């Protein structure tokens, strides 16, 4: 099958491919000098984009919704009640939250590639169970980091009063 029209050659011969979700790896590289809160906001947006744009297995919908609920609890800016100068433990816990968000983003990117839209029912069921495990692990990782972060933020508020 070849084309005699100029400019159509190879484009007609390539198969049409529709990804199950847009790639989050296409996002711009972090800006040098980016603040930690800008990094949190960027990771927050990237994670939600993957969760909302991927066609997850039907049996994973509850896990996806649960993960979205936890991700939406992540603070993306310094709250007015928090001081710009924070304790060392608050800084460490903010870094731990950032690290957890980076890990989750990496896991979700891989899970979305592996478990996104599938048409084979046998592998689809197996994929949904594995997918649920990944999604639940991500939810637990963020929830644990948030609990630690919030406990430190609350301790700093009490000390500051």
Short mmCIF file of N, CA and C in Angstrom, two decimals:
data_model
loop_
_atom_site.label_atom_id
_atom_site.label_comp_id
_atom_site.label_asym_id
_atom_site.label_seq_id
_atom_site.Cartn_x
_atom_site.Cartn_y
_atom_site.Cartn_z
N UNK A 1 0.83 -1.17 0.00
CA UNK A 1 0.00 0.00 0.00
C UNK A 1 0.87 1.23 0.00
N UNK A 2 0.91 1.95 -1.06
CA UNK A 2 1.71 3.17 -1.10
C UNK A 2 0.90 4.27 -1.73
N UNK A 3 1.34 5.45 -1.47
CA UNK A 3 0.62 6.61 -1.97
C UNK A 3 1.45 7.29 -3.05
N UNK A 4 0.77 7.79 -4.06
CA UNK A 4 1.47 8.50 -5.12
C UNK A 4 1.41 10.00 -4.91
N UNK A 5 0.61 10.44 -3.96
CA UNK A 5 0.52 11.87 -3.68
C UNK A 5 1.72 12.30 -2.86
N UNK A 6 2.30 13.46 -3.17
CA UNK A 6 3.45 13.92 -2.40
C UNK A 6 3.04 14.28 -0.97
N UNK A 7 3.92 13.97 -0.03
CA UNK A 7 3.70 14.33 1.36
C UNK A 7 2.84 13.34 2.13
N UNK A 8 2.31 12.30 1.48
CA UNK A 8 1.45 11.36 2.19
C UNK A 8 2.14 10.03 2.46
N UNK A 9 3.26 9.77 1.86
CA UNK A 9 3.96 8.49 1.92
C UNK A 9 3.85 7.72 3.22
N UNK A 10 4.70 8.00 4.17
CA UNK A 10 4.80 7.20 5.37
C UNK A 10 3.65 7.43 6.34
N UNK A 11 3.03 8.58 6.34
CA UNK A 11 1.97 8.84 7.32
C UNK A 11 0.78 7.92 7.12
N UNK A 12 0.50 7.52 5.89
CA UNK A 12 -0.62 6.61 5.65
C UNK A 12 -0.28 5.17 6.04
N UNK A 13 0.96 4.83 6.07
CA UNK A 13 1.36 3.46 6.34
C UNK A 13 1.51 3.19 7.83
N UNK A 14 1.60 4.22 8.65
CA UNK A 14 1.77 4.01 10.07
C UNK A 14 0.41 3.72 10.71
N UNK A 15 0.36 2.78 11.69
CA UNK A 15 -0.91 2.46 12.33
C UNK A 15 -1.38 3.63 13.19
N UNK A 16 -2.69 3.76 13.29
CA UNK A 16 -3.28 4.79 14.12
C UNK A 16 -3.21 4.33 15.56
N UNK A 17 -2.72 5.17 16.46
CA UNK A 17 -2.56 4.80 17.86
C UNK A 17 -3.23 5.85 18.73
N UNK A 18 -4.13 5.42 19.59
CA UNK A 18 -4.77 6.31 20.54
C UNK A 18 -4.33 5.90 21.94
N UNK A 19 -3.57 6.72 22.62
CA UNK A 19 -3.14 6.36 23.97
C UNK A 19 -4.34 6.38 24.92
N UNK A 20 -4.26 5.58 25.99
CA UNK A 20 -5.35 5.53 26.96
C UNK A 20 -5.37 6.78 27.83
N UNK A 21 -4.29 7.54 27.83
CA UNK A 21 -4.22 8.79 28.60
C UNK A 21 -3.08 9.63 28.05
N UNK A 22 -3.13 10.92 28.27
CA UNK A 22 -2.00 11.75 27.86
C UNK A 22 -0.82 11.46 28.78
N UNK A 23 0.36 11.53 28.25
CA UNK A 23 1.55 11.26 29.04
C UNK A 23 1.88 12.42 29.96
N UNK A 24 2.08 12.11 31.26
CA UNK A 24 2.46 13.16 32.19
C UNK A 24 3.94 13.47 32.06
N UNK A 25 4.66 12.62 31.37
CA UNK A 25 6.09 12.86 31.17
C UNK A 25 6.33 14.00 30.18
N UNK A 26 5.28 14.42 29.49
CA UNK A 26 5.40 15.51 28.54
C UNK A 26 5.41 16.87 29.24
N UNK A 27 5.22 16.87 30.56
CA UNK A 27 5.21 18.13 31.28
C UNK A 27 6.60 18.74 31.27
N UNK A 28 6.67 20.06 31.34
CA UNK A 28 7.97 20.72 31.28
C UNK A 28 8.86 20.34 32.46
N UNK A 29 10.15 20.42 32.24
CA UNK A 29 11.10 20.12 33.30
C UNK A 29 10.96 21.17 34.40
N UNK A 30 11.26 20.77 35.66
CA UNK A 30 11.13 21.73 36.75
C UNK A 30 12.01 22.96 36.51
N UNK A 31 11.48 24.09 36.84
CA UNK A 31 12.20 25.34 36.69
C UNK A 31 13.25 25.42 37.78
N UNK A 32 14.45 25.82 37.39
CA UNK A 32 15.51 25.94 38.37
C UNK A 32 15.12 27.00 39.39
N UNK A 33 15.34 26.71 40.67
CA UNK A 33 14.99 27.65 41.72
C UNK A 33 13.53 27.53 42.14
N UNK A 34 12.87 26.48 41.70
CA UNK A 34 11.47 26.25 42.05
C UNK A 34 11.37 26.03 43.56
N UNK A 35 10.39 26.68 44.18
CA UNK A 35 10.22 26.49 45.62
C UNK A 35 9.63 25.13 45.90
N UNK A 36 9.75 24.72 47.15
CA UNK A 36 9.19 23.41 47.51
C UNK A 36 7.67 23.41 47.34
N UNK A 37 7.02 24.52 47.61
CA UNK A 37 5.56 24.56 47.47
C UNK A 37 5.15 24.52 46.00
N UNK A 38 5.95 25.12 45.13
CA UNK A 38 5.68 25.01 43.69
C UNK A 38 5.84 23.57 43.23
N UNK A 39 6.82 22.89 43.80
CA UNK A 39 7.04 21.49 43.46
C UNK A 39 5.85 20.64 43.92
N UNK A 40 5.37 20.89 45.14
CA UNK A 40 4.21 20.16 45.65
C UNK A 40 3.01 20.40 44.74
N UNK A 41 2.78 21.66 44.37
CA UNK A 41 1.64 22.00 43.51
C UNK A 41 1.76 21.31 42.14
N UNK A 42 2.96 21.26 41.59
CA UNK A 42 3.18 20.61 40.30
C UNK A 42 2.93 19.11 40.37
N UNK A 43 3.43 18.47 41.44
CA UNK A 43 3.22 17.03 41.62
C UNK A 43 1.74 16.73 41.84
N UNK A 44 1.10 17.56 42.63
CA UNK A 44 -0.34 17.43 42.90
C UNK A 44 -1.12 17.44 41.58
N UNK A 45 -0.83 18.43 40.74
CA UNK A 45 -1.52 18.56 39.45
C UNK A 45 -1.22 17.37 38.54
N UNK A 46 0.03 16.92 38.51
CA UNK A 46 0.42 15.80 37.65
C UNK A 46 -0.26 14.50 38.08
N UNK A 47 -0.32 14.26 39.38
CA UNK A 47 -0.96 13.05 39.89
C UNK A 47 -2.45 13.06 39.57
N UNK A 48 -3.11 14.17 39.83
CA UNK A 48 -4.54 14.26 39.52
C UNK A 48 -4.80 14.11 38.03
N UNK A 49 -3.92 14.66 37.21
CA UNK A 49 -4.09 14.55 35.75
C UNK A 49 -4.03 13.09 35.31
N UNK A 50 -3.07 12.33 35.84
CA UNK A 50 -2.96 10.92 35.49
C UNK A 50 -4.19 10.15 35.97
N UNK A 51 -4.60 10.41 37.21
CA UNK A 51 -5.76 9.69 37.76
C UNK A 51 -7.03 9.98 36.98
N UNK A 52 -7.22 11.23 36.60
CA UNK A 52 -8.46 11.61 35.93
C UNK A 52 -8.46 11.33 34.43
N UNK A 53 -7.30 11.28 33.80
CA UNK A 53 -7.25 11.10 32.35
C UNK A 53 -7.10 9.64 31.92
N UNK A 54 -6.72 8.76 32.85
CA UNK A 54 -6.51 7.37 32.49
C UNK A 54 -7.83 6.60 32.53
N UNK A 55 -8.01 5.69 31.58
CA UNK A 55 -9.17 4.80 31.57
C UNK A 55 -8.81 3.58 32.41
N UNK A 56 -9.07 3.66 33.72
CA UNK A 56 -8.71 2.60 34.65
C UNK A 56 -9.69 1.44 34.51
N UNK A 57 -9.28 0.22 34.89
CA UNK A 57 -10.22 -0.90 34.87
C UNK A 57 -11.43 -0.58 35.76
N UNK A 58 -12.59 -1.05 35.36
CA UNK A 58 -13.83 -0.77 36.09
C UNK A 58 -13.72 -1.19 37.55
N UNK A 59 -13.09 -2.32 37.82
CA UNK A 59 -12.98 -2.81 39.20
C UNK A 59 -11.99 -1.98 40.03
N UNK A 60 -11.34 -1.02 39.42
CA UNK A 60 -10.40 -0.15 40.14
C UNK A 60 -10.99 1.23 40.42
N UNK A 61 -12.19 1.47 39.97
CA UNK A 61 -12.78 2.81 40.10
C UNK A 61 -12.84 3.28 41.55
N UNK A 62 -13.20 2.39 42.48
CA UNK A 62 -13.28 2.77 43.89
C UNK A 62 -11.89 3.15 44.42
N UNK A 63 -10.88 2.40 44.03
CA UNK A 63 -9.51 2.70 44.46
C UNK A 63 -9.03 4.03 43.89
N UNK A 64 -9.40 4.31 42.64
CA UNK A 64 -9.02 5.59 42.02
C UNK A 64 -9.69 6.74 42.76
N UNK A 65 -10.98 6.60 43.04
CA UNK A 65 -11.72 7.66 43.75
C UNK A 65 -11.13 7.90 45.14
N UNK A 66 -10.79 6.83 45.83
CA UNK A 66 -10.20 6.94 47.16
C UNK A 66 -8.85 7.65 47.10
N UNK A 67 -8.05 7.32 46.10
CA UNK A 67 -6.74 7.97 45.94
C UNK A 67 -6.91 9.45 45.61
N UNK A 68 -7.86 9.77 44.75
CA UNK A 68 -8.12 11.18 44.42
C UNK A 68 -8.51 11.95 45.68
N UNK A 69 -9.35 11.36 46.52
CA UNK A 69 -9.76 12.02 47.77
C UNK A 69 -8.57 12.32 48.67
N UNK A 70 -7.64 11.38 48.76
CA UNK A 70 -6.45 11.59 49.60
C UNK A 70 -5.54 12.65 48.97
N UNK A 71 -5.36 12.59 47.66
CA UNK A 71 -4.49 13.55 46.98
C UNK A 71 -5.04 14.97 47.16
N UNK A 72 -6.35 15.12 47.14
CA UNK A 72 -6.95 16.45 47.28
C UNK A 72 -6.75 17.04 48.68
N UNK A 73 -6.29 16.23 49.63
CA UNK A 73 -5.98 16.72 50.97
C UNK A 73 -4.56 17.30 51.06
N UNK A 74 -3.78 17.11 50.02
CA UNK A 74 -2.40 17.61 50.02
C UNK A 74 -2.42 19.13 49.93
N UNK A 75 -1.76 19.80 50.90
CA UNK A 75 -1.69 21.26 50.80
C UNK A 75 -0.76 21.65 49.66
N UNK A 76 -1.15 22.64 48.88
CA UNK A 76 -0.32 23.05 47.75
C UNK A 76 0.31 24.42 47.97
N UNK A 77 -0.04 25.07 49.07
CA UNK A 77 0.56 26.35 49.44
C UNK A 77 0.73 26.38 50.95
N UNK A 78 1.62 27.20 51.40
CA UNK A 78 1.82 27.41 52.83
C UNK A 78 0.58 28.10 53.38
N UNK A 79 -0.02 27.51 54.40
CA UNK A 79 -1.25 28.10 54.94
C UNK A 79 -0.92 29.38 55.70
N UNK A 80 -1.87 30.32 55.77
CA UNK A 80 -1.62 31.58 56.46
C UNK A 80 -1.24 31.40 57.93
N UNK A 81 -1.68 30.31 58.54
CA UNK A 81 -1.37 30.09 59.96
C UNK A 81 0.04 29.54 60.17
N UNK A 82 0.70 29.14 59.09
CA UNK A 82 2.05 28.63 59.20
C UNK A 82 3.05 29.75 58.95
N UNK A 83 4.12 29.68 59.67
CA UNK A 83 5.18 30.68 59.54
C UNK A 83 6.07 30.32 58.35
N UNK A 84 6.62 31.34 57.70
CA UNK A 84 7.58 31.10 56.62
C UNK A 84 8.82 30.40 57.16
N UNK A 85 9.19 30.73 58.40
CA UNK A 85 10.33 30.07 59.02
C UNK A 85 9.79 28.89 59.81
N UNK A 86 10.11 27.72 59.37
CA UNK A 86 9.59 26.52 60.00
C UNK A 86 10.71 25.79 60.70
N UNK A 87 10.31 24.86 61.55
CA UNK A 87 11.30 24.07 62.26
C UNK A 87 11.99 23.09 61.31
N UNK A 88 13.08 22.56 61.76
CA UNK A 88 13.80 21.59 60.94
C UNK A 88 12.95 20.35 60.69
N UNK A 89 12.18 19.93 61.70
CA UNK A 89 11.34 18.73 61.52
C UNK A 89 10.23 19.00 60.51
N UNK A 90 9.70 20.23 60.47
CA UNK A 90 8.67 20.56 59.47
C UNK A 90 9.27 20.53 58.07
N UNK A 91 10.50 21.03 57.93
CA UNK A 91 11.18 20.98 56.63
C UNK A 91 11.42 19.54 56.19
N UNK A 92 11.85 18.70 57.12
CA UNK A 92 12.10 17.29 56.81
C UNK A 92 10.79 16.62 56.39
N UNK A 93 9.70 16.92 57.09
CA UNK A 93 8.42 16.29 56.76
C UNK A 93 7.84 16.82 55.45
N UNK A 94 8.10 18.07 55.11
CA UNK A 94 7.68 18.59 53.81
C UNK A 94 8.46 17.89 52.71
N UNK A 95 9.75 17.69 52.93
CA UNK A 95 10.57 16.95 51.95
C UNK A 95 10.08 15.51 51.82
N UNK A 96 9.67 14.91 52.94
CA UNK A 96 9.13 13.53 52.90
C UNK A 96 7.83 13.50 52.11
N UNK A 97 7.00 14.53 52.26
CA UNK A 97 5.75 14.61 51.49
C UNK A 97 6.06 14.74 50.00
N UNK A 98 7.02 15.58 49.66
CA UNK A 98 7.44 15.74 48.26
C UNK A 98 7.96 14.41 47.71
N UNK A 99 8.77 13.73 48.49
CA UNK A 99 9.31 12.44 48.06
C UNK A 99 8.19 11.42 47.84
N UNK A 100 7.21 11.40 48.74
CA UNK A 100 6.07 10.49 48.59
C UNK A 100 5.29 10.81 47.32
N UNK A 101 5.08 12.10 47.06
CA UNK A 101 4.35 12.50 45.85
C UNK A 101 5.13 12.12 44.59
N UNK A 102 6.45 12.27 44.61
CA UNK A 102 7.27 11.86 43.46
C UNK A 102 7.19 10.35 43.24
N UNK A 103 7.25 9.59 44.33
CA UNK A 103 7.14 8.12 44.22
C UNK A 103 5.79 7.72 43.65
N UNK A 104 4.74 8.36 44.15
CA UNK A 104 3.39 8.04 43.69
C UNK A 104 3.24 8.40 42.21
N UNK A 105 3.77 9.54 41.81
CA UNK A 105 3.67 9.93 40.40
C UNK A 105 4.36 8.89 39.51
N UNK A 106 5.52 8.42 39.92
CA UNK A 106 6.24 7.40 39.16
C UNK A 106 5.43 6.10 39.08
N UNK A 107 4.88 5.67 40.21
CA UNK A 107 4.08 4.44 40.24
C UNK A 107 2.82 4.59 39.39
N UNK A 108 2.17 5.74 39.47
CA UNK A 108 0.95 5.95 38.69
C UNK A 108 1.22 6.00 37.20
N UNK A 109 2.32 6.63 36.81
CA UNK A 109 2.68 6.65 35.39
C UNK A 109 2.85 5.22 34.87
N UNK A 110 3.55 4.40 35.64
CA UNK A 110 3.77 3.01 35.23
C UNK A 110 2.46 2.23 35.23
N UNK A 111 1.64 2.43 36.27
CA UNK A 111 0.36 1.71 36.36
C UNK A 111 -0.58 2.13 35.24
N UNK A 112 -0.59 3.40 34.90
CA UNK A 112 -1.46 3.87 33.83
C UNK A 112 -1.05 3.27 32.50
N UNK A 113 0.25 3.12 32.28
CA UNK A 113 0.74 2.49 31.05
C UNK A 113 0.36 1.01 31.01
N UNK A 114 0.50 0.35 32.15
CA UNK A 114 0.25 -1.08 32.23
C UNK A 114 -1.23 -1.44 32.30
N UNK A 115 -2.00 -0.66 33.06
CA UNK A 115 -3.37 -1.05 33.38
C UNK A 115 -4.43 -0.21 32.70
N UNK A 116 -4.03 0.80 31.96
CA UNK A 116 -4.99 1.62 31.25
C UNK A 116 -5.71 0.79 30.20
N UNK A 117 -6.72 1.32 29.60
CA UNK A 117 -7.64 0.65 28.67
C UNK A 117 -7.13 -0.65 28.08
N UNK A 118 -7.87 -1.71 28.33
CA UNK A 118 -7.55 -3.03 27.79
C UNK A 118 -8.84 -3.66 27.29
N UNK A 119 -8.75 -4.51 26.28
CA UNK A 119 -9.96 -5.12 25.72
C UNK A 119 -10.05 -6.61 26.02
N UNK A 120 -9.01 -7.22 26.54
CA UNK A 120 -9.04 -8.65 26.82
C UNK A 120 -9.57 -8.87 28.24
N UNK A 121 -10.69 -9.55 28.37
CA UNK A 121 -11.35 -9.68 29.67
C UNK A 121 -10.53 -10.48 30.67
N UNK A 122 -9.80 -11.51 30.25
CA UNK A 122 -9.04 -12.34 31.19
C UNK A 122 -7.89 -11.54 31.78
N UNK A 123 -7.10 -10.89 30.95
CA UNK A 123 -6.00 -10.09 31.48
C UNK A 123 -6.54 -8.84 32.15
N UNK A 124 -7.68 -8.38 31.73
CA UNK A 124 -8.27 -7.18 32.31
C UNK A 124 -8.58 -7.41 33.79
N UNK A 125 -9.14 -8.59 34.15
CA UNK A 125 -9.45 -8.88 35.54
C UNK A 125 -8.17 -8.93 36.37
N UNK A 126 -7.16 -9.64 35.87
CA UNK A 126 -5.89 -9.73 36.59
C UNK A 126 -5.28 -8.34 36.73
N UNK A 127 -5.35 -7.56 35.67
CA UNK A 127 -4.79 -6.22 35.72
C UNK A 127 -5.51 -5.35 36.74
N UNK A 128 -6.82 -5.52 36.89
CA UNK A 128 -7.54 -4.68 37.83
C UNK A 128 -7.15 -5.00 39.26
N UNK A 129 -6.88 -6.28 39.57
CA UNK A 129 -6.43 -6.62 40.92
C UNK A 129 -5.05 -6.03 41.20
N UNK A 130 -4.15 -6.17 40.27
CA UNK A 130 -2.81 -5.60 40.42
C UNK A 130 -2.90 -4.08 40.47
N UNK A 131 -3.74 -3.53 39.65
CA UNK A 131 -3.94 -2.08 39.61
C UNK A 131 -4.45 -1.58 40.96
N UNK A 132 -5.41 -2.29 41.54
CA UNK A 132 -5.93 -1.91 42.86
C UNK A 132 -4.82 -1.91 43.91
N UNK A 133 -3.93 -2.89 43.84
CA UNK A 133 -2.83 -2.94 44.80
C UNK A 133 -1.93 -1.72 44.65
N UNK A 134 -1.62 -1.35 43.43
CA UNK A 134 -0.77 -0.17 43.19
C UNK A 134 -1.48 1.09 43.69
N UNK A 135 -2.74 1.25 43.33
CA UNK A 135 -3.49 2.44 43.73
C UNK A 135 -3.61 2.54 45.25
N UNK A 136 -3.88 1.41 45.91
CA UNK A 136 -4.00 1.43 47.37
C UNK A 136 -2.66 1.71 48.04
N UNK A 137 -1.57 1.19 47.48
CA UNK A 137 -0.24 1.50 48.01
C UNK A 137 0.06 2.98 47.89
N UNK A 138 -0.31 3.56 46.75
CA UNK A 138 -0.10 5.00 46.54
C UNK A 138 -0.92 5.81 47.55
N UNK A 139 -2.16 5.40 47.76
CA UNK A 139 -3.03 6.11 48.72
C UNK A 139 -2.43 6.06 50.12
N UNK A 140 -1.98 4.88 50.53
CA UNK A 140 -1.39 4.72 51.86
C UNK A 140 -0.11 5.54 52.01
N UNK A 141 0.70 5.58 50.96
CA UNK A 141 1.96 6.34 51.00
C UNK A 141 1.69 7.83 51.20
N UNK A 142 0.73 8.36 50.46
CA UNK A 142 0.40 9.78 50.60
C UNK A 142 -0.25 10.05 51.95
N UNK A 143 -1.17 9.17 52.38
CA UNK A 143 -1.85 9.36 53.67
C UNK A 143 -0.85 9.37 54.83
N UNK A 144 0.12 8.48 54.79
CA UNK A 144 1.14 8.44 55.85
C UNK A 144 1.97 9.71 55.85
N UNK A 145 2.40 10.16 54.68
CA UNK A 145 3.19 11.40 54.59
C UNK A 145 2.37 12.60 55.05
N UNK A 146 1.08 12.62 54.71
CA UNK A 146 0.21 13.73 55.13
C UNK A 146 0.02 13.75 56.64
N UNK A 147 -0.17 12.59 57.23
CA UNK A 147 -0.34 12.50 58.68
C UNK A 147 0.89 13.05 59.39
N UNK A 148 2.05 12.64 58.93
CA UNK A 148 3.30 13.12 59.53
C UNK A 148 3.46 14.62 59.31
N UNK A 149 3.19 15.08 58.11
CA UNK A 149 3.31 16.50 57.80
C UNK A 149 2.36 17.33 58.66
N UNK A 150 1.09 16.91 58.74
CA UNK A 150 0.10 17.67 59.51
C UNK A 150 0.41 17.66 61.01
N UNK A 151 0.93 16.57 61.53
CA UNK A 151 1.27 16.54 62.96
C UNK A 151 2.38 17.53 63.26
N UNK A 152 3.36 17.64 62.38
CA UNK A 152 4.44 18.62 62.57
C UNK A 152 3.92 20.04 62.42
N UNK A 153 3.05 20.26 61.42
CA UNK A 153 2.48 21.60 61.21
C UNK A 153 1.67 22.03 62.41
N UNK A 154 0.91 21.11 63.01
CA UNK A 154 0.12 21.41 64.21
C UNK A 154 1.01 21.70 65.39
N UNK A 155 2.11 20.93 65.54
CA UNK A 155 3.06 21.18 66.63
C UNK A 155 3.67 22.57 66.49
N UNK A 156 4.00 22.98 65.27
CA UNK A 156 4.59 24.30 65.05
C UNK A 156 3.59 25.40 65.36
N UNK A 157 2.30 25.18 65.08
CA UNK A 157 1.29 26.19 65.39
C UNK A 157 1.17 26.37 66.90
N UNK A 158 1.18 25.29 67.65
CA UNK A 158 1.07 25.35 69.11
C UNK A 158 2.28 26.07 69.69
N UNK A 159 3.49 25.76 69.18
CA UNK A 159 4.71 26.41 69.68
C UNK A 159 4.72 27.89 69.35
N UNK A 160 4.14 28.27 68.21
CA UNK A 160 4.15 29.66 67.77
C UNK A 160 3.18 30.54 68.51
N UNK A 161 2.22 29.96 69.22
CA UNK A 161 1.21 30.77 69.95
C UNK A 161 1.73 31.23 71.26
#
